[in-house]
Short mmCIF file of C-alpha atoms and ligand atoms in Angstrom, two decimals:
data_model
loop_
_atom_site.label_atom_id
_atom_site.label_comp_id
_atom_site.label_asym_id
_atom_site.label_seq_id
_atom_site.Cartn_x
_atom_site.Cartn_y
_atom_site.Cartn_z
CA MET A 1 -20.09 -145.83 63.66
CA ARG A 2 -20.94 -144.62 67.12
CA LEU A 3 -21.95 -140.95 66.92
CA VAL A 4 -21.70 -138.97 70.13
CA ASN A 5 -22.52 -135.53 71.34
CA PHE A 6 -19.98 -134.70 74.06
CA GLU A 7 -18.62 -131.78 76.01
CA LEU A 8 -15.37 -130.30 74.68
CA GLU A 9 -13.92 -127.14 76.19
CA GLY A 10 -17.26 -126.48 77.86
CA LYS A 11 -19.33 -126.72 74.68
CA PRO A 12 -21.24 -129.52 72.91
CA CYS A 13 -19.20 -131.14 70.15
CA LEU A 14 -19.90 -133.84 67.57
CA GLY A 15 -17.75 -136.90 67.89
CA VAL A 16 -17.24 -140.42 66.64
CA VAL A 17 -16.03 -143.17 68.96
CA LYS A 18 -12.89 -144.96 67.76
CA GLY A 19 -11.76 -147.61 70.21
CA ASP A 20 -11.28 -145.90 73.56
CA LEU A 21 -11.17 -142.41 72.06
CA ILE A 22 -13.73 -139.89 70.89
CA VAL A 23 -12.57 -138.09 67.75
CA SER A 24 -13.92 -134.56 67.42
CA VAL A 25 -15.55 -134.40 63.98
CA PRO A 26 -15.15 -130.63 63.44
CA THR A 27 -11.48 -130.71 64.49
CA ALA A 28 -10.76 -133.71 62.26
CA ILE A 29 -12.46 -132.07 59.28
CA ASP A 30 -10.54 -128.82 59.88
CA LEU A 31 -7.27 -130.74 59.96
CA VAL A 32 -7.91 -132.59 56.70
CA ALA A 33 -9.44 -129.55 55.00
CA GLU A 34 -6.41 -127.44 55.94
CA ARG A 35 -4.27 -130.13 54.32
CA THR A 36 -2.49 -130.72 57.60
CA ILE A 37 -2.70 -134.33 56.59
CA ILE A 38 -1.25 -134.44 53.12
CA LYS A 39 -1.14 -138.19 52.83
CA PHE A 40 -3.04 -140.72 54.82
CA PRO A 41 -1.07 -143.73 55.86
CA GLY A 42 -1.87 -146.66 53.64
CA GLY A 43 -2.09 -144.68 50.41
CA THR A 44 -4.94 -143.81 48.13
CA PRO A 45 -8.27 -145.10 49.47
CA ARG A 46 -8.42 -142.56 52.29
CA SER A 47 -7.11 -139.79 50.07
CA LYS A 48 -9.99 -140.58 47.74
CA ALA A 49 -12.38 -140.61 50.68
CA ARG A 50 -11.06 -137.22 51.75
CA HIS A 51 -11.56 -135.77 48.30
CA PHE A 52 -15.03 -137.29 48.00
CA PHE A 53 -16.13 -136.09 51.43
CA LEU A 54 -14.83 -132.55 51.02
CA THR A 55 -16.23 -132.04 47.52
CA THR A 56 -19.64 -133.72 47.49
CA GLY A 57 -21.81 -131.71 49.82
CA PRO A 58 -21.99 -129.51 52.87
CA ILE A 59 -19.73 -130.28 55.82
CA PRO A 60 -21.90 -131.23 58.80
CA GLU A 61 -21.99 -128.50 61.43
CA ASP A 62 -24.38 -130.10 63.88
CA ILE A 63 -25.86 -133.46 64.71
CA ASN A 64 -28.57 -133.13 62.07
CA GLY A 65 -25.90 -132.48 59.45
CA LEU A 66 -24.15 -135.65 60.54
CA LEU A 67 -27.38 -137.66 60.50
CA ALA A 68 -28.34 -136.39 57.07
CA LEU A 69 -25.08 -137.52 55.39
CA GLY A 70 -25.99 -140.42 53.13
CA ASP A 71 -24.36 -143.81 53.57
CA ALA A 72 -21.61 -143.06 51.02
CA ARG A 73 -20.54 -139.79 52.63
CA ARG A 74 -20.77 -141.30 56.12
CA ARG A 75 -18.47 -144.14 55.02
CA ALA A 76 -16.06 -141.59 53.55
CA LEU A 77 -16.06 -139.66 56.81
CA ASP A 78 -15.39 -142.87 58.71
CA GLN A 79 -12.35 -143.61 56.52
CA ILE A 80 -11.04 -140.10 57.06
CA LEU A 81 -11.41 -140.47 60.82
CA ASP A 82 -9.55 -143.80 60.73
CA GLY A 83 -6.75 -142.00 58.89
CA VAL A 84 -6.72 -139.19 61.43
CA VAL A 85 -6.50 -141.67 64.29
CA GLU A 86 -3.57 -143.47 62.64
CA HIS A 87 -1.81 -140.24 61.79
CA PHE A 88 -2.20 -138.42 65.11
CA HIS A 89 -2.71 -141.15 67.65
CA ALA A 90 0.69 -140.68 69.25
CA ASP A 91 0.17 -136.94 69.66
CA LEU A 92 -1.20 -136.51 73.14
CA GLU A 93 -1.12 -132.72 72.80
CA LEU A 94 -4.09 -132.81 70.48
CA ASP A 95 -6.80 -132.60 73.10
CA ARG A 96 -9.02 -130.70 70.68
CA LEU A 97 -8.98 -133.82 68.50
CA PHE A 98 -9.03 -136.75 70.92
CA THR A 99 -10.90 -137.18 74.20
CA PRO A 100 -10.58 -140.45 76.12
CA LEU A 101 -14.03 -142.04 76.11
CA GLY A 102 -13.78 -142.88 79.80
CA ALA A 103 -13.12 -139.23 80.71
CA ALA A 104 -15.73 -137.65 78.43
CA ARG A 105 -19.00 -136.15 79.52
CA LEU A 106 -21.52 -137.53 77.02
CA LEU A 107 -24.58 -135.43 76.23
CA ALA A 108 -27.93 -136.38 74.75
CA PRO A 109 -27.10 -137.41 71.16
CA ILE A 110 -29.93 -135.23 69.78
CA PRO A 111 -30.44 -132.31 72.18
CA ARG A 112 -33.59 -130.86 70.60
CA PRO A 113 -35.29 -133.30 68.23
CA GLY A 114 -38.19 -131.93 66.20
CA LYS A 115 -40.42 -134.83 67.21
CA ILE A 116 -40.23 -137.66 69.71
CA ILE A 117 -42.79 -140.13 68.40
CA CYS A 118 -43.49 -143.03 70.74
CA VAL A 119 -45.33 -146.29 70.23
CA GLY A 120 -47.63 -147.48 73.01
CA ARG A 121 -48.20 -151.17 73.85
CA ASN A 122 -45.91 -152.54 71.18
CA TYR A 123 -45.01 -155.66 73.18
CA ALA A 124 -47.92 -158.02 73.91
CA GLU A 125 -46.81 -158.93 77.45
CA HIS A 126 -46.53 -155.24 78.34
CA ALA A 127 -50.01 -154.53 76.93
CA ARG A 128 -51.37 -157.34 79.12
CA GLU A 129 -49.56 -156.25 82.30
CA THR A 130 -51.01 -152.73 82.04
CA GLY A 131 -54.53 -154.07 81.56
CA GLY A 132 -54.79 -152.98 77.93
CA ASP A 133 -55.75 -154.93 74.85
CA VAL A 134 -53.07 -156.06 72.46
CA PRO A 135 -53.56 -153.44 69.73
CA SER A 136 -54.50 -154.34 66.16
CA GLN A 137 -52.90 -151.12 64.85
CA PRO A 138 -49.97 -149.15 66.31
CA ILE A 139 -50.78 -146.52 68.95
CA PHE A 140 -48.62 -143.43 68.53
CA PHE A 141 -48.19 -140.54 70.94
CA LEU A 142 -45.75 -137.65 71.32
CA LYS A 143 -43.32 -136.69 74.03
CA SER A 144 -42.32 -133.03 73.85
CA ASN A 145 -38.64 -132.22 73.35
CA ASN A 146 -38.15 -130.59 76.77
CA THR A 147 -38.00 -134.19 78.06
CA ILE A 148 -34.59 -134.91 76.53
CA CYS A 149 -31.65 -135.56 78.81
CA GLY A 150 -28.42 -137.47 78.34
CA PRO A 151 -26.36 -140.27 79.85
CA GLY A 152 -25.77 -139.68 83.57
CA ASP A 153 -28.26 -136.83 83.74
CA THR A 154 -30.71 -136.88 86.61
CA ILE A 155 -34.32 -137.95 86.09
CA VAL A 156 -36.25 -135.46 88.22
CA ARG A 157 -39.53 -136.55 89.80
CA PRO A 158 -41.94 -133.61 89.56
CA PRO A 159 -43.55 -132.47 92.84
CA ASN A 160 -47.03 -133.38 91.58
CA SER A 161 -46.34 -137.06 90.88
CA THR A 162 -45.63 -140.00 93.17
CA GLN A 163 -45.82 -142.62 90.41
CA VAL A 164 -42.84 -142.08 88.12
CA ASP A 165 -42.13 -145.23 86.12
CA TYR A 166 -39.42 -146.42 83.71
CA GLU A 167 -39.73 -147.93 80.20
CA ALA A 168 -36.72 -149.40 78.38
CA GLU A 169 -37.00 -148.79 74.62
CA LEU A 170 -35.08 -149.06 71.36
CA ALA A 171 -35.25 -145.69 69.59
CA LEU A 172 -34.93 -145.09 65.84
CA VAL A 173 -33.16 -141.97 64.61
CA ILE A 174 -34.33 -140.52 61.31
CA GLY A 175 -31.55 -139.65 58.87
CA LYS A 176 -33.17 -138.81 55.56
CA GLY A 177 -36.59 -137.21 56.03
CA GLY A 178 -39.61 -138.25 54.03
CA LYS A 179 -43.33 -138.83 53.79
CA GLN A 180 -45.37 -141.85 52.68
CA ILE A 181 -42.34 -144.07 53.04
CA SER A 182 -42.93 -147.65 51.90
CA GLU A 183 -41.90 -150.57 54.08
CA ASP A 184 -39.15 -151.63 51.71
CA LYS A 185 -37.61 -148.12 51.85
CA ALA A 186 -38.01 -147.64 55.62
CA TYR A 187 -34.45 -148.54 56.59
CA GLU A 188 -33.05 -146.07 54.05
CA HIS A 189 -34.52 -143.32 56.22
CA LEU A 190 -32.90 -144.49 59.47
CA ALA A 191 -29.49 -143.08 60.36
CA GLY A 192 -29.22 -145.35 63.37
CA TYR A 193 -30.40 -146.50 66.78
CA MET A 194 -30.06 -145.44 70.39
CA ILE A 195 -31.63 -146.16 73.77
CA LEU A 196 -34.54 -144.15 75.17
CA ASN A 197 -36.04 -144.52 78.63
CA ASP A 198 -39.69 -143.47 78.20
CA VAL A 199 -40.13 -142.22 81.77
CA THR A 200 -43.81 -141.80 82.64
CA ALA A 201 -45.84 -140.29 85.49
CA ARG A 202 -48.56 -142.95 85.77
CA ASP A 203 -50.76 -140.86 88.09
CA MET A 204 -50.86 -138.01 85.53
CA GLN A 205 -51.50 -140.50 82.74
CA SER A 206 -54.51 -141.98 84.53
CA ALA A 207 -55.85 -138.63 85.80
CA ASP A 208 -55.77 -137.08 82.32
CA LYS A 209 -57.07 -140.17 80.50
CA GLN A 210 -54.48 -139.50 77.81
CA TRP A 211 -50.74 -139.59 77.82
CA PHE A 212 -49.21 -136.23 76.93
CA ARG A 213 -48.62 -134.60 80.34
CA GLY A 214 -47.46 -137.76 82.09
CA LYS A 215 -44.98 -138.47 79.30
CA SER A 216 -43.65 -134.94 78.83
CA CYS A 217 -42.23 -133.81 82.19
CA ASP A 218 -38.72 -132.33 82.03
CA THR A 219 -35.99 -135.04 81.99
CA PHE A 220 -38.47 -137.82 81.08
CA ALA A 221 -36.56 -138.91 77.97
CA PRO A 222 -33.04 -140.00 78.87
CA THR A 223 -31.34 -140.91 75.56
CA GLY A 224 -28.00 -142.26 74.46
CA PRO A 225 -25.35 -143.13 75.24
CA TRP A 226 -24.68 -142.62 71.49
CA ILE A 227 -26.24 -143.33 68.11
CA VAL A 228 -25.08 -146.57 66.50
CA THR A 229 -25.40 -146.26 62.74
CA SER A 230 -27.73 -148.68 60.95
CA ASP A 231 -24.95 -150.50 59.08
CA GLU A 232 -23.73 -151.93 62.41
CA ILE A 233 -27.13 -153.38 63.28
CA PRO A 234 -28.26 -155.55 60.37
CA ASP A 235 -31.14 -157.04 62.39
CA PRO A 236 -32.70 -154.58 64.86
CA HIS A 237 -35.37 -157.18 65.68
CA ASN A 238 -32.99 -159.48 67.48
CA LEU A 239 -31.53 -157.36 70.29
CA ARG A 240 -31.78 -158.21 73.96
CA ILE A 241 -33.22 -155.27 75.89
CA THR A 242 -32.93 -155.07 79.68
CA LEU A 243 -33.51 -152.57 82.45
CA THR A 244 -32.11 -152.67 85.95
CA LEU A 245 -33.24 -150.60 88.91
CA ASN A 246 -30.53 -150.30 91.58
CA GLY A 247 -28.88 -153.36 90.04
CA GLN A 248 -32.01 -155.54 90.03
CA THR A 249 -33.32 -156.69 86.65
CA MET A 250 -36.84 -155.38 86.02
CA GLN A 251 -37.21 -155.78 82.26
CA ASP A 252 -35.56 -158.46 80.11
CA SER A 253 -36.88 -159.08 76.63
CA ASN A 254 -35.87 -158.95 72.98
CA THR A 255 -36.77 -156.44 70.29
CA GLY A 256 -37.96 -159.42 68.25
CA ASN A 257 -41.06 -159.37 70.47
CA MET A 258 -42.30 -156.06 69.06
CA ILE A 259 -45.84 -156.49 67.70
CA PHE A 260 -45.39 -153.91 64.94
CA LYS A 261 -41.95 -154.08 63.36
CA ILE A 262 -39.83 -151.13 62.30
CA PRO A 263 -40.72 -150.97 58.56
CA TYR A 264 -44.42 -151.17 59.44
CA LEU A 265 -44.10 -148.37 62.04
CA VAL A 266 -42.21 -146.08 59.63
CA ARG A 267 -44.73 -146.67 56.83
CA TYR A 268 -47.75 -146.30 59.11
CA ILE A 269 -46.73 -143.02 60.77
CA SER A 270 -45.29 -141.45 57.61
CA GLN A 271 -48.51 -141.92 55.67
CA SER A 272 -49.84 -138.72 57.17
CA LEU A 273 -46.89 -136.78 58.56
CA THR A 274 -43.42 -135.84 57.38
CA LEU A 275 -40.50 -137.41 59.18
CA GLU A 276 -37.52 -135.07 59.42
CA THR A 277 -33.82 -135.52 60.05
CA GLY A 278 -33.24 -135.95 63.78
CA ASP A 279 -36.77 -137.08 64.61
CA ILE A 280 -36.90 -139.96 67.06
CA ILE A 281 -39.29 -142.91 66.95
CA SER A 282 -39.27 -144.90 70.19
CA THR A 283 -40.56 -148.39 69.54
CA GLY A 284 -42.27 -149.26 72.83
CA THR A 285 -41.35 -151.09 76.00
CA PRO A 286 -41.50 -154.75 76.97
CA GLU A 287 -43.07 -156.14 80.15
CA GLY A 288 -41.71 -155.50 83.62
CA VAL A 289 -42.59 -151.83 84.16
CA GLY A 290 -43.27 -150.69 87.73
CA VAL A 291 -47.01 -150.16 87.31
CA GLY A 292 -47.45 -153.76 86.19
CA ARG A 293 -45.86 -155.21 89.35
CA THR A 294 -47.26 -156.40 92.65
CA PRO A 295 -46.41 -154.52 94.77
CA LEU A 296 -46.13 -151.46 92.56
CA VAL A 297 -42.62 -150.09 91.99
CA PHE A 298 -41.95 -146.43 91.21
CA LEU A 299 -38.75 -144.44 90.92
CA GLN A 300 -37.52 -142.84 94.14
CA ALA A 301 -34.87 -140.22 94.84
CA GLY A 302 -31.50 -141.94 95.07
CA ASP A 303 -32.40 -144.72 92.61
CA THR A 304 -30.23 -145.60 89.62
CA VAL A 305 -31.86 -146.90 86.46
CA SER A 306 -29.90 -148.52 83.61
CA VAL A 307 -31.15 -149.63 80.20
CA THR A 308 -29.01 -151.94 78.07
CA VAL A 309 -29.68 -152.82 74.45
CA GLU A 310 -27.45 -155.40 72.82
CA LYS A 311 -25.06 -153.98 70.19
CA ILE A 312 -25.84 -150.42 71.36
CA GLY A 313 -24.71 -150.01 74.96
CA THR A 314 -25.98 -148.98 78.37
CA LEU A 315 -27.75 -145.79 79.39
CA THR A 316 -27.61 -145.04 83.13
CA ASN A 317 -29.41 -142.25 84.99
CA PRO A 318 -29.82 -141.36 88.65
CA VAL A 319 -33.18 -140.22 90.04
CA ALA A 320 -33.82 -137.21 92.26
MG1 MG B 1 -43.16 -146.23 76.08
#
């Protein structure tokens, strides 16, 4: 499933992408709960899914509710939505239910995550290009949640930085919270994956000798364009990851090059802190960032930066 947060009638709304349409989750649930759809086409399986979904737990009211649904309830919801699409697809009047994907304004999938946990130097070539050692243990740092912005939103260079850089990353989205999660249970805690551009003010980073301020300027975490649920990505360590700046390729690697893999990262960080639904873990960037280039490259007003991760999509943001 592709889970989106999009604008409907001027407000954020939860949606699921079905083909070239976004289906509004709250509208679809209202319709099936009100028994507007008495029978799904195709008979019993979706009727069973409907019964199961409506009777086995709270109905999700926000993105965290959607992320926290277990696999079984998420599959049931997916079946219901397929039924809704079949049943109502011809009804163009239902603009509360369907929004053409191409016409939608997508928002950050998780507007205010509790934590944005990032991994530094998790690709060996990137560690080398920035003059750092290849780490023997993961290096974690936080971005604050004021950094979040969505697809198409503008990355704003702050007035006190002239060295704003990009970092293409695969981000993990926590579904079921937990602590002291073992490696073999790590994937059970992931609802899905999205793209995160870990925008960084290098001059602040070097002036402060630590990373918080340079990583946490407003708009420095473009995310999206949606969350792809884990079941659609059986191997998250074999995804091409690229970044273009004004159409020119700057980063081109594969998530298989991560030094510390996803189960290790989840186990390591959850030994001492609780991961909660909606938390984001961004897994680090490969080589090709602006500060590692000769001559140096930094984001300028008028630039367009796009990150593409195979099987997920493309996240594009202008710079001002
Ligand atoms: Mg990074």
